[in-house]
Amino acid sequence: MRVKTIVTAAIITFFTANVYAQTSTARPVSTIKNDRQRIKQGVNSGELNRAEAARLKVQTAKLAKERREIRSDGVVTTEERKDYRQDKKQVSRRIYRQKHDRQTR
């Protein structure tokens, strides 16, 4: 009887864990808001100089504009989503590279 209860509990736990794993929604790694915060933190810590920060702010503004344009018609196609994600990753990489290029103010 005790073994039957333990096996039943293990099976229920297994299926419950699978359901929760499948229903979790993944958030984008880098949002525009997070990128702006990363730039601000880089300026405050001295990792970014003013010129680098200004360039990165312009790039994030362009990314925000692109996002607004894509969503303006109410339909986001797969191609638009793919292009936007690629641009977002590129901006995120640029922020990382500028913060770690050993230039200081």
PDB file of N, CA and C in Angstrom:
ATOM      1  N   MET A   1       0.823  -1.186   0.000  1.00  0.00           N
ATOM      2  CA  MET A   1       0.000   0.000   0.000  1.00  0.00           C
ATOM      3  C   MET A   1       0.870   1.254   0.000  1.00  0.00           C
ATOM      4  N   ARG A   2       1.911   1.230   0.828  1.00  0.00           N
ATOM      5  CA  ARG A   2       2.786   2.393   0.944  1.00  0.00           C
ATOM      6  C   ARG A   2       3.551   2.635  -0.364  1.00  0.00           C
ATOM      7  N   VAL A   3       4.009   1.573  -1.020  1.00  0.00           N
ATOM      8  CA  VAL A   3       4.734   1.689  -2.280  1.00  0.00           C
ATOM      9  C   VAL A   3       3.808   2.250  -3.360  1.00  0.00           C
ATOM     10  N   LYS A   4       2.573   1.813  -3.358  1.00  0.00           N
ATOM     11  CA  LYS A   4       1.604   2.295  -4.335  1.00  0.00           C
ATOM     12  C   LYS A   4       1.384   3.808  -4.172  1.00  0.00           C
ATOM     13  N   THR A   5       1.319   4.301  -2.961  1.00  0.00           N
ATOM     14  CA  THR A   5       1.132   5.729  -2.685  1.00  0.00           C
ATOM     15  C   THR A   5       2.349   6.527  -3.136  1.00  0.00           C
ATOM     16  N   ILE A   6       3.525   6.024  -2.886  1.00  0.00           N
ATOM     17  CA  ILE A   6       4.756   6.721  -3.274  1.00  0.00           C
ATOM     18  C   ILE A   6       4.862   6.791  -4.796  1.00  0.00           C
ATOM     19  N   VAL A   7       4.557   5.700  -5.487  1.00  0.00           N
ATOM     20  CA  VAL A   7       4.617   5.680  -6.947  1.00  0.00           C
ATOM     21  C   VAL A   7       3.588   6.647  -7.527  1.00  0.00           C
ATOM     22  N   THR A   8       2.397   6.665  -6.975  1.00  0.00           N
ATOM     23  CA  THR A   8       1.356   7.578  -7.445  1.00  0.00           C
ATOM     24  C   THR A   8       1.785   9.032  -7.249  1.00  0.00           C
ATOM     25  N   ALA A   9       2.352   9.338  -6.109  1.00  0.00           N
ATOM     26  CA  ALA A   9       2.823  10.701  -5.839  1.00  0.00           C
ATOM     27  C   ALA A   9       3.944  11.087  -6.802  1.00  0.00           C
ATOM     28  N   ALA A  10       4.835  10.159  -7.109  1.00  0.00           N
ATOM     29  CA  ALA A  10       5.926  10.438  -8.040  1.00  0.00           C
ATOM     30  C   ALA A  10       5.395  10.710  -9.441  1.00  0.00           C
ATOM     31  N   ILE A  11       4.420   9.947  -9.860  1.00  0.00           N
ATOM     32  CA  ILE A  11       3.832  10.140 -11.194  1.00  0.00           C
ATOM     33  C   ILE A  11       3.118  11.491 -11.269  1.00  0.00           C
ATOM     34  N   ILE A  12       2.365  11.834 -10.266  1.00  0.00           N
ATOM     35  CA  ILE A  12       1.669  13.128 -10.246  1.00  0.00           C
ATOM     36  C   ILE A  12       2.674  14.270 -10.264  1.00  0.00           C
ATOM     37  N   THR A  13       3.728  14.151  -9.492  1.00  0.00           N
ATOM     38  CA  THR A  13       4.760  15.190  -9.464  1.00  0.00           C
ATOM     39  C   THR A  13       5.419  15.326 -10.824  1.00  0.00           C
ATOM     40  N   PHE A  14       5.707  14.226 -11.475  1.00  0.00           N
ATOM     41  CA  PHE A  14       6.343  14.248 -12.787  1.00  0.00           C
ATOM     42  C   PHE A  14       5.479  14.988 -13.804  1.00  0.00           C
ATOM     43  N   PHE A  15       4.197  14.632 -13.878  1.00  0.00           N
ATOM     44  CA  PHE A  15       3.315  15.271 -14.857  1.00  0.00           C
ATOM     45  C   PHE A  15       3.048  16.737 -14.521  1.00  0.00           C
ATOM     46  N   THR A  16       2.957  17.056 -13.258  1.00  0.00           N
ATOM     47  CA  THR A  16       2.753  18.447 -12.851  1.00  0.00           C
ATOM     48  C   THR A  16       3.961  19.295 -13.232  1.00  0.00           C
ATOM     49  N   ALA A  17       5.148  18.783 -13.021  1.00  0.00           N
ATOM     50  CA  ALA A  17       6.360  19.522 -13.381  1.00  0.00           C
ATOM     51  C   ALA A  17       6.419  19.753 -14.885  1.00  0.00           C
ATOM     52  N   ASN A  18       6.028  18.773 -15.681  1.00  0.00           N
ATOM     53  CA  ASN A  18       6.028  18.933 -17.135  1.00  0.00           C
ATOM     54  C   ASN A  18       5.033  19.987 -17.584  1.00  0.00           C
ATOM     55  N   VAL A  19       3.874  20.034 -16.965  1.00  0.00           N
ATOM     56  CA  VAL A  19       2.872  21.030 -17.337  1.00  0.00           C
ATOM     57  C   VAL A  19       3.393  22.429 -17.041  1.00  0.00           C
ATOM     58  N   TYR A  20       3.992  22.637 -15.872  1.00  0.00           N
ATOM     59  CA  TYR A  20       4.529  23.955 -15.530  1.00  0.00           C
ATOM     60  C   TYR A  20       5.686  24.338 -16.442  1.00  0.00           C
ATOM     61  N   ALA A  21       6.498  23.396 -16.827  1.00  0.00           N
ATOM     62  CA  ALA A  21       7.624  23.686 -17.710  1.00  0.00           C
ATOM     63  C   ALA A  21       7.144  24.106 -19.088  1.00  0.00           C
ATOM     64  N   GLN A  22       6.057  23.548 -19.553  1.00  0.00           N
ATOM     65  CA  GLN A  22       5.552  23.860 -20.876  1.00  0.00           C
ATOM     66  C   GLN A  22       4.802  25.183 -20.911  1.00  0.00           C
ATOM     67  N   THR A  23       4.210  25.600 -19.816  1.00  0.00           N
ATOM     68  CA  THR A  23       3.405  26.811 -19.819  1.00  0.00           C
ATOM     69  C   THR A  23       4.191  28.059 -19.472  1.00  0.00           C
ATOM     70  N   SER A  24       5.449  27.947 -19.139  1.00  0.00           N
ATOM     71  CA  SER A  24       6.215  29.143 -18.797  1.00  0.00           C
ATOM     72  C   SER A  24       6.473  29.966 -20.056  1.00  0.00           C
ATOM     73  N   THR A  25       6.345  31.263 -19.907  1.00  0.00           N
ATOM     74  CA  THR A  25       6.569  32.154 -21.045  1.00  0.00           C
ATOM     75  C   THR A  25       7.937  32.783 -20.900  1.00  0.00           C
ATOM     76  N   ALA A  26       8.708  32.709 -21.942  1.00  0.00           N
ATOM     77  CA  ALA A  26      10.055  33.258 -21.920  1.00  0.00           C
ATOM     78  C   ALA A  26      10.001  34.731 -22.289  1.00  0.00           C
ATOM     79  N   ARG A  27      10.672  35.547 -21.522  1.00  0.00           N
ATOM     80  CA  ARG A  27      10.749  36.974 -21.798  1.00  0.00           C
ATOM     81  C   ARG A  27      12.004  37.229 -22.614  1.00  0.00           C
ATOM     82  N   PRO A  28      11.989  38.273 -23.438  1.00  0.00           N
ATOM     83  CA  PRO A  28      13.201  38.602 -24.182  1.00  0.00           C
ATOM     84  C   PRO A  28      14.341  38.942 -23.231  1.00  0.00           C
ATOM     85  N   VAL A  29      15.530  38.568 -23.621  1.00  0.00           N
ATOM     86  CA  VAL A  29      16.694  38.800 -22.776  1.00  0.00           C
ATOM     87  C   VAL A  29      16.970  40.288 -22.639  1.00  0.00           C
ATOM     88  N   SER A  30      16.839  40.999 -23.689  1.00  0.00           N
ATOM     89  CA  SER A  30      17.187  42.402 -23.672  1.00  0.00           C
ATOM     90  C   SER A  30      16.042  43.246 -24.209  1.00  0.00           C
ATOM     91  N   THR A  31      15.377  43.999 -23.343  1.00  0.00           N
ATOM     92  CA  THR A  31      14.342  44.904 -23.806  1.00  0.00           C
ATOM     93  C   THR A  31      14.942  46.292 -23.951  1.00  0.00           C
ATOM     94  N   ILE A  32      14.216  47.160 -24.585  1.00  0.00           N
ATOM     95  CA  ILE A  32      14.698  48.522 -24.794  1.00  0.00           C
ATOM     96  C   ILE A  32      14.894  49.212 -23.445  1.00  0.00           C
ATOM     97  N   LYS A  33      13.978  48.991 -22.525  1.00  0.00           N
ATOM     98  CA  LYS A  33      14.090  49.595 -21.192  1.00  0.00           C
ATOM     99  C   LYS A  33      15.355  49.116 -20.489  1.00  0.00           C
ATOM    100  N   ASN A  34      15.626  47.820 -20.574  1.00  0.00           N
ATOM    101  CA  ASN A  34      16.841  47.286 -19.956  1.00  0.00           C
ATOM    102  C   ASN A  34      18.093  47.852 -20.612  1.00  0.00           C
ATOM    103  N   ASP A  35      18.065  48.019 -21.937  1.00  0.00           N
ATOM    104  CA  ASP A  35      19.215  48.580 -22.633  1.00  0.00           C
ATOM    105  C   ASP A  35      19.480  50.006 -22.169  1.00  0.00           C
ATOM    106  N   ARG A  36      18.419  50.784 -22.006  1.00  0.00           N
ATOM    107  CA  ARG A  36      18.595  52.164 -21.528  1.00  0.00           C
ATOM    108  C   ARG A  36      19.173  52.184 -20.122  1.00  0.00           C
ATOM    109  N   GLN A  37      18.721  51.262 -19.279  1.00  0.00           N
ATOM    110  CA  GLN A  37      19.269  51.173 -17.923  1.00  0.00           C
ATOM    111  C   GLN A  37      20.736  50.756 -17.951  1.00  0.00           C
ATOM    112  N   ARG A  38      21.092  49.858 -18.851  1.00  0.00           N
ATOM    113  CA  ARG A  38      22.489  49.431 -18.974  1.00  0.00           C
ATOM    114  C   ARG A  38      23.373  50.589 -19.409  1.00  0.00           C
ATOM    115  N   ILE A  39      22.873  51.417 -20.328  1.00  0.00           N
ATOM    116  CA  ILE A  39      23.636  52.581 -20.781  1.00  0.00           C
ATOM    117  C   ILE A  39      23.809  53.551 -19.623  1.00  0.00           C
ATOM    118  N   LYS A  40      22.726  53.823 -18.894  1.00  0.00           N
ATOM    119  CA  LYS A  40      22.795  54.745 -17.752  1.00  0.00           C
ATOM    120  C   LYS A  40      23.780  54.239 -16.700  1.00  0.00           C
ATOM    121  N   GLN A  41      23.742  52.955 -16.414  1.00  0.00           N
ATOM    122  CA  GLN A  41      24.663  52.370 -15.441  1.00  0.00           C
ATOM    123  C   GLN A  41      26.089  52.484 -15.920  1.00  0.00           C
ATOM    124  N   GLY A  42      26.314  52.298 -17.227  1.00  0.00           N
ATOM    125  CA  GLY A  42      27.655  52.413 -17.786  1.00  0.00           C
ATOM    126  C   GLY A  42      28.210  53.816 -17.682  1.00  0.00           C
ATOM    127  N   VAL A  43      27.358  54.812 -17.865  1.00  0.00           N
ATOM    128  CA  VAL A  43      27.790  56.205 -17.726  1.00  0.00           C
ATOM    129  C   VAL A  43      28.120  56.493 -16.266  1.00  0.00           C
ATOM    130  N   ASN A  44      27.254  56.044 -15.359  1.00  0.00           N
ATOM    131  CA  ASN A  44      27.476  56.298 -13.930  1.00  0.00           C
ATOM    132  C   ASN A  44      28.746  55.632 -13.412  1.00  0.00           C
ATOM    133  N   SER A  45      29.059  54.457 -13.927  1.00  0.00           N
ATOM    134  CA  SER A  45      30.244  53.743 -13.450  1.00  0.00           C
ATOM    135  C   SER A  45      31.518  54.159 -14.176  1.00  0.00           C
ATOM    136  N   GLY A  46      31.362  54.897 -15.277  1.00  0.00           N
ATOM    137  CA  GLY A  46      32.536  55.330 -16.028  1.00  0.00           C
ATOM    138  C   GLY A  46      32.943  54.368 -17.129  1.00  0.00           C
ATOM    139  N   GLU A  47      32.199  53.294 -17.314  1.00  0.00           N
ATOM    140  CA  GLU A  47      32.519  52.347 -18.375  1.00  0.00           C
ATOM    141  C   GLU A  47      32.228  52.916 -19.754  1.00  0.00           C
ATOM    142  N   LEU A  48      31.293  53.860 -19.824  1.00  0.00           N
ATOM    143  CA  LEU A  48      30.949  54.502 -21.095  1.00  0.00           C
ATOM    144  C   LEU A  48      31.280  55.985 -21.013  1.00  0.00           C
ATOM    145  N   ASN A  49      31.909  56.499 -22.072  1.00  0.00           N
ATOM    146  CA  ASN A  49      32.109  57.940 -22.104  1.00  0.00           C
ATOM    147  C   ASN A  49      30.893  58.586 -22.765  1.00  0.00           C
ATOM    148  N   ARG A  50      30.866  59.894 -22.832  1.00  0.00           N
ATOM    149  CA  ARG A  50      29.680  60.594 -23.319  1.00  0.00           C
ATOM    150  C   ARG A  50      29.379  60.291 -24.776  1.00  0.00           C
ATOM    151  N   ALA A  51      30.408  60.217 -25.610  1.00  0.00           N
ATOM    152  CA  ALA A  51      30.193  59.942 -27.031  1.00  0.00           C
ATOM    153  C   ALA A  51      29.620  58.542 -27.236  1.00  0.00           C
ATOM    154  N   GLU A  52      30.172  57.567 -26.526  1.00  0.00           N
ATOM    155  CA  GLU A  52      29.664  56.199 -26.643  1.00  0.00           C
ATOM    156  C   GLU A  52      28.207  56.135 -26.187  1.00  0.00           C
ATOM    157  N   ALA A  53      27.915  56.764 -25.068  1.00  0.00           N
ATOM    158  CA  ALA A  53      26.553  56.743 -24.539  1.00  0.00           C
ATOM    159  C   ALA A  53      25.582  57.408 -25.514  1.00  0.00           C
ATOM    160  N   ALA A  54      25.991  58.509 -26.104  1.00  0.00           N
ATOM    161  CA  ALA A  54      25.118  59.210 -27.055  1.00  0.00           C
ATOM    162  C   ALA A  54      24.819  58.336 -28.265  1.00  0.00           C
ATOM    163  N   ARG A  55      25.841  57.669 -28.802  1.00  0.00           N
ATOM    164  CA  ARG A  55      25.634  56.777 -29.947  1.00  0.00           C
ATOM    165  C   ARG A  55      24.682  55.634 -29.591  1.00  0.00           C
ATOM    166  N   LEU A  56      24.890  55.056 -28.419  1.00  0.00           N
ATOM    167  CA  LEU A  56      24.049  53.932 -28.010  1.00  0.00           C
ATOM    168  C   LEU A  56      22.611  54.372 -27.753  1.00  0.00           C
ATOM    169  N   LYS A  57      22.430  55.572 -27.228  1.00  0.00           N
ATOM    170  CA  LYS A  57      21.075  56.087 -27.009  1.00  0.00           C
ATOM    171  C   LYS A  57      20.348  56.291 -28.333  1.00  0.00           C
ATOM    172  N   VAL A  58      21.061  56.776 -29.338  1.00  0.00           N
ATOM    173  CA  VAL A  58      20.459  56.961 -30.663  1.00  0.00           C
ATOM    174  C   VAL A  58      20.049  55.608 -31.232  1.00  0.00           C
ATOM    175  N   GLN A  59      20.899  54.608 -31.066  1.00  0.00           N
ATOM    176  CA  GLN A  59      20.582  53.278 -31.588  1.00  0.00           C
ATOM    177  C   GLN A  59      19.370  52.671 -30.888  1.00  0.00           C
ATOM    178  N   THR A  60      19.265  52.853 -29.567  1.00  0.00           N
ATOM    179  CA  THR A  60      18.094  52.324 -28.859  1.00  0.00           C
ATOM    180  C   THR A  60      16.825  53.095 -29.247  1.00  0.00           C
ATOM    181  N   ALA A  61      16.965  54.387 -29.522  1.00  0.00           N
ATOM    182  CA  ALA A  61      15.809  55.166 -29.979  1.00  0.00           C
ATOM    183  C   ALA A  61      15.337  54.667 -31.347  1.00  0.00           C
ATOM    184  N   LYS A  62      16.280  54.360 -32.221  1.00  0.00           N
ATOM    185  CA  LYS A  62      15.911  53.817 -33.537  1.00  0.00           C
ATOM    186  C   LYS A  62      15.214  52.468 -33.388  1.00  0.00           C
ATOM    187  N   LEU A  63      15.688  51.687 -32.451  1.00  0.00           N
ATOM    188  CA  LEU A  63      15.079  50.379 -32.195  1.00  0.00           C
ATOM    189  C   LEU A  63      13.643  50.552 -31.685  1.00  0.00           C
ATOM    190  N   ALA A  64      13.434  51.503 -30.801  1.00  0.00           N
ATOM    191  CA  ALA A  64      12.086  51.766 -30.290  1.00  0.00           C
ATOM    192  C   ALA A  64      11.169  52.241 -31.419  1.00  0.00           C
ATOM    193  N   LYS A  65      11.699  53.084 -32.298  1.00  0.00           N
ATOM    194  CA  LYS A  65      10.921  53.568 -33.435  1.00  0.00           C
ATOM    195  C   LYS A  65      10.551  52.410 -34.361  1.00  0.00           C
ATOM    196  N   GLU A  66      11.524  51.536 -34.592  1.00  0.00           N
ATOM    197  CA  GLU A  66      11.270  50.368 -35.445  1.00  0.00           C
ATOM    198  C   GLU A  66      10.164  49.501 -34.851  1.00  0.00           C
ATOM    199  N   ARG A  67      10.199  49.327 -33.538  1.00  0.00           N
ATOM    200  CA  ARG A  67       9.178  48.519 -32.875  1.00  0.00           C
ATOM    201  C   ARG A  67       7.793  49.152 -33.029  1.00  0.00           C
ATOM    202  N   ARG A  68       7.716  50.468 -32.856  1.00  0.00           N
ATOM    203  CA  ARG A  68       6.435  51.160 -33.029  1.00  0.00           C
ATOM    204  C   ARG A  68       5.915  51.010 -34.452  1.00  0.00           C
ATOM    205  N   GLU A  69       6.808  51.122 -35.438  1.00  0.00           N
ATOM    206  CA  GLU A  69       6.396  51.004 -36.840  1.00  0.00           C
ATOM    207  C   GLU A  69       5.903  49.596 -37.166  1.00  0.00           C
ATOM    208  N   ILE A  70       6.586  48.605 -36.618  1.00  0.00           N
ATOM    209  CA  ILE A  70       6.193  47.222 -36.872  1.00  0.00           C
ATOM    210  C   ILE A  70       4.805  46.951 -36.300  1.00  0.00           C
ATOM    211  N   ARG A  71       4.531  47.472 -35.123  1.00  0.00           N
ATOM    212  CA  ARG A  71       3.268  47.201 -34.453  1.00  0.00           C
ATOM    213  C   ARG A  71       2.140  48.124 -34.898  1.00  0.00           C
ATOM    214  N   SER A  72       2.439  49.132 -35.706  1.00  0.00           N
ATOM    215  CA  SER A  72       1.447  50.144 -36.054  1.00  0.00           C
ATOM    216  C   SER A  72       0.262  49.596 -36.846  1.00  0.00           C
ATOM    217  N   ASP A  73       0.493  48.618 -37.698  1.00  0.00           N
ATOM    218  CA  ASP A  73      -0.612  48.089 -38.497  1.00  0.00           C
ATOM    219  C   ASP A  73      -1.384  46.978 -37.792  1.00  0.00           C
ATOM    220  N   GLY A  74      -0.940  46.590 -36.600  1.00  0.00           N
ATOM    221  CA  GLY A  74      -1.652  45.583 -35.820  1.00  0.00           C
ATOM    222  C   GLY A  74      -1.266  44.156 -36.125  1.00  0.00           C
ATOM    223  N   VAL A  75      -0.447  43.946 -37.142  1.00  0.00           N
ATOM    224  CA  VAL A  75      -0.019  42.591 -37.510  1.00  0.00           C
ATOM    225  C   VAL A  75       1.506  42.563 -37.565  1.00  0.00           C
ATOM    226  N   VAL A  76       2.090  41.662 -36.796  1.00  0.00           N
ATOM    227  CA  VAL A  76       3.542  41.497 -36.812  1.00  0.00           C
ATOM    228  C   VAL A  76       3.845  40.180 -37.512  1.00  0.00           C
ATOM    229  N   THR A  77       4.455  40.276 -38.678  1.00  0.00           N
ATOM    230  CA  THR A  77       4.760  39.066 -39.441  1.00  0.00           C
ATOM    231  C   THR A  77       5.993  38.385 -38.877  1.00  0.00           C
ATOM    232  N   THR A  78       6.197  37.171 -39.274  1.00  0.00           N
ATOM    233  CA  THR A  78       7.358  36.411 -38.826  1.00  0.00           C
ATOM    234  C   THR A  78       8.651  37.083 -39.275  1.00  0.00           C
ATOM    235  N   GLU A  79       8.655  37.591 -40.490  1.00  0.00           N
ATOM    236  CA  GLU A  79       9.852  38.265 -41.026  1.00  0.00           C
ATOM    237  C   GLU A  79      10.156  39.538 -40.238  1.00  0.00           C
ATOM    238  N   GLU A  80       9.115  40.313 -39.916  1.00  0.00           N
ATOM    239  CA  GLU A  80       9.317  41.532 -39.124  1.00  0.00           C
ATOM    240  C   GLU A  80       9.853  41.194 -37.736  1.00  0.00           C
ATOM    241  N   ARG A  81       9.291  40.158 -37.123  1.00  0.00           N
ATOM    242  CA  ARG A  81       9.739  39.746 -35.796  1.00  0.00           C
ATOM    243  C   ARG A  81      11.198  39.303 -35.832  1.00  0.00           C
ATOM    244  N   LYS A  82      11.561  38.559 -36.856  1.00  0.00           N
ATOM    245  CA  LYS A  82      12.929  38.075 -37.003  1.00  0.00           C
ATOM    246  C   LYS A  82      13.909  39.239 -37.167  1.00  0.00           C
ATOM    247  N   ASP A  83      13.559  40.207 -38.038  1.00  0.00           N
ATOM    248  CA  ASP A  83      14.422  41.373 -38.248  1.00  0.00           C
ATOM    249  C   ASP A  83      14.567  42.191 -36.976  1.00  0.00           C
ATOM    250  N   TYR A  84      13.450  42.392 -36.261  1.00  0.00           N
ATOM    251  CA  TYR A  84      13.494  43.176 -35.035  1.00  0.00           C
ATOM    252  C   TYR A  84      14.375  42.499 -33.980  1.00  0.00           C
ATOM    253  N   ARG A  85      14.211  41.206 -33.808  1.00  0.00           N
ATOM    254  CA  ARG A  85      15.022  40.490 -32.814  1.00  0.00           C
ATOM    255  C   ARG A  85      16.506  40.556 -33.166  1.00  0.00           C
ATOM    256  N   GLN A  86      16.813  40.468 -34.434  1.00  0.00           N
ATOM    257  CA  GLN A  86      18.205  40.558 -34.867  1.00  0.00           C
ATOM    258  C   GLN A  86      18.765  41.945 -34.550  1.00  0.00           C
ATOM    259  N   ASP A  87      18.000  42.983 -34.838  1.00  0.00           N
ATOM    260  CA  ASP A  87      18.443  44.346 -34.535  1.00  0.00           C
ATOM    261  C   ASP A  87      18.595  44.555 -33.035  1.00  0.00           C
ATOM    262  N   LYS A  88      17.669  43.991 -32.252  1.00  0.00           N
ATOM    263  CA  LYS A  88      17.725  44.124 -30.797  1.00  0.00           C
ATOM    264  C   LYS A  88      18.976  43.456 -30.234  1.00  0.00           C
ATOM    265  N   LYS A  89      19.291  42.269 -30.743  1.00  0.00           N
ATOM    266  CA  LYS A  89      20.499  41.572 -30.295  1.00  0.00           C
ATOM    267  C   LYS A  89      21.757  42.358 -30.659  1.00  0.00           C
ATOM    268  N   GLN A  90      21.735  42.956 -31.839  1.00  0.00           N
ATOM    269  CA  GLN A  90      22.896  43.725 -32.288  1.00  0.00           C
ATOM    270  C   GLN A  90      23.129  44.935 -31.394  1.00  0.00           C
ATOM    271  N   VAL A  91      22.072  45.634 -31.028  1.00  0.00           N
ATOM    272  CA  VAL A  91      22.208  46.785 -30.135  1.00  0.00           C
ATOM    273  C   VAL A  91      22.707  46.330 -28.769  1.00  0.00           C
ATOM    274  N   SER A  92      22.180  45.215 -28.286  1.00  0.00           N
ATOM    275  CA  SER A  92      22.618  44.697 -26.992  1.00  0.00           C
ATOM    276  C   SER A  92      24.108  44.342 -27.014  1.00  0.00           C
ATOM    277  N   ARG A  93      24.552  43.734 -28.109  1.00  0.00           N
ATOM    278  CA  ARG A  93      25.979  43.398 -28.237  1.00  0.00           C
ATOM    279  C   ARG A  93      26.842  44.648 -28.270  1.00  0.00           C
ATOM    280  N   ARG A  94      26.361  45.685 -28.959  1.00  0.00           N
ATOM    281  CA  ARG A  94      27.122  46.940 -29.028  1.00  0.00           C
ATOM    282  C   ARG A  94      27.271  47.565 -27.650  1.00  0.00           C
ATOM    283  N   ILE A  95      26.207  47.518 -26.868  1.00  0.00           N
ATOM    284  CA  ILE A  95      26.287  48.055 -25.508  1.00  0.00           C
ATOM    285  C   ILE A  95      27.335  47.282 -24.722  1.00  0.00           C
ATOM    286  N   TYR A  96      27.286  45.973 -24.804  1.00  0.00           N
ATOM    287  CA  TYR A  96      28.258  45.150 -24.080  1.00  0.00           C
ATOM    288  C   TYR A  96      29.686  45.488 -24.508  1.00  0.00           C
ATOM    289  N   ARG A  97      29.912  45.550 -25.817  1.00  0.00           N
ATOM    290  CA  ARG A  97      31.264  45.810 -26.322  1.00  0.00           C
ATOM    291  C   ARG A  97      31.778  47.176 -25.892  1.00  0.00           C
ATOM    292  N   GLN A  98      30.918  48.176 -25.941  1.00  0.00           N
ATOM    293  CA  GLN A  98      31.346  49.518 -25.552  1.00  0.00           C
ATOM    294  C   GLN A  98      31.637  49.591 -24.051  1.00  0.00           C
ATOM    295  N   LYS A  99      30.873  48.867 -23.262  1.00  0.00           N
ATOM    296  CA  LYS A  99      31.097  48.882 -21.814  1.00  0.00           C
ATOM    297  C   LYS A  99      32.377  48.139 -21.429  1.00  0.00           C
ATOM    298  N   HIS A 100      32.808  47.218 -22.275  1.00  0.00           N
ATOM    299  CA  HIS A 100      33.968  46.386 -21.931  1.00  0.00           C
ATOM    300  C   HIS A 100      35.184  46.654 -22.806  1.00  0.00           C
ATOM    301  N   ASP A 101      35.245  47.809 -23.434  1.00  0.00           N
ATOM    302  CA  ASP A 101      36.381  48.091 -24.318  1.00  0.00           C
ATOM    303  C   ASP A 101      37.534  48.827 -23.634  1.00  0.00           C
ATOM    304  N   ARG A 102      37.477  48.900 -22.331  1.00  0.00           N
ATOM    305  CA  ARG A 102      38.539  49.487 -21.490  1.00  0.00           C
ATOM    306  C   ARG A 102      38.751  50.978 -21.728  1.00  0.00           C
ATOM    307  N   GLN A 103      37.812  51.634 -22.352  1.00  0.00           N
ATOM    308  CA  GLN A 103      37.854  53.091 -22.451  1.00  0.00           C
ATOM    309  C   GLN A 103      37.077  53.655 -21.264  1.00  0.00           C
ATOM    310  N   THR A 104      37.608  54.723 -20.694  1.00  0.00           N
ATOM    311  CA  THR A 104      36.915  55.354 -19.577  1.00  0.00           C
ATOM    312  C   THR A 104      36.747  56.838 -19.892  1.00  0.00           C
ATOM    313  N   ARG A 105      35.982  57.513 -19.048  1.00  0.00           N
ATOM    314  CA  ARG A 105      35.777  58.940 -19.278  1.00  0.00           C
ATOM    315  C   ARG A 105      37.039  59.713 -19.010  1.00  0.00           C
TER     316      ARG A 105
END
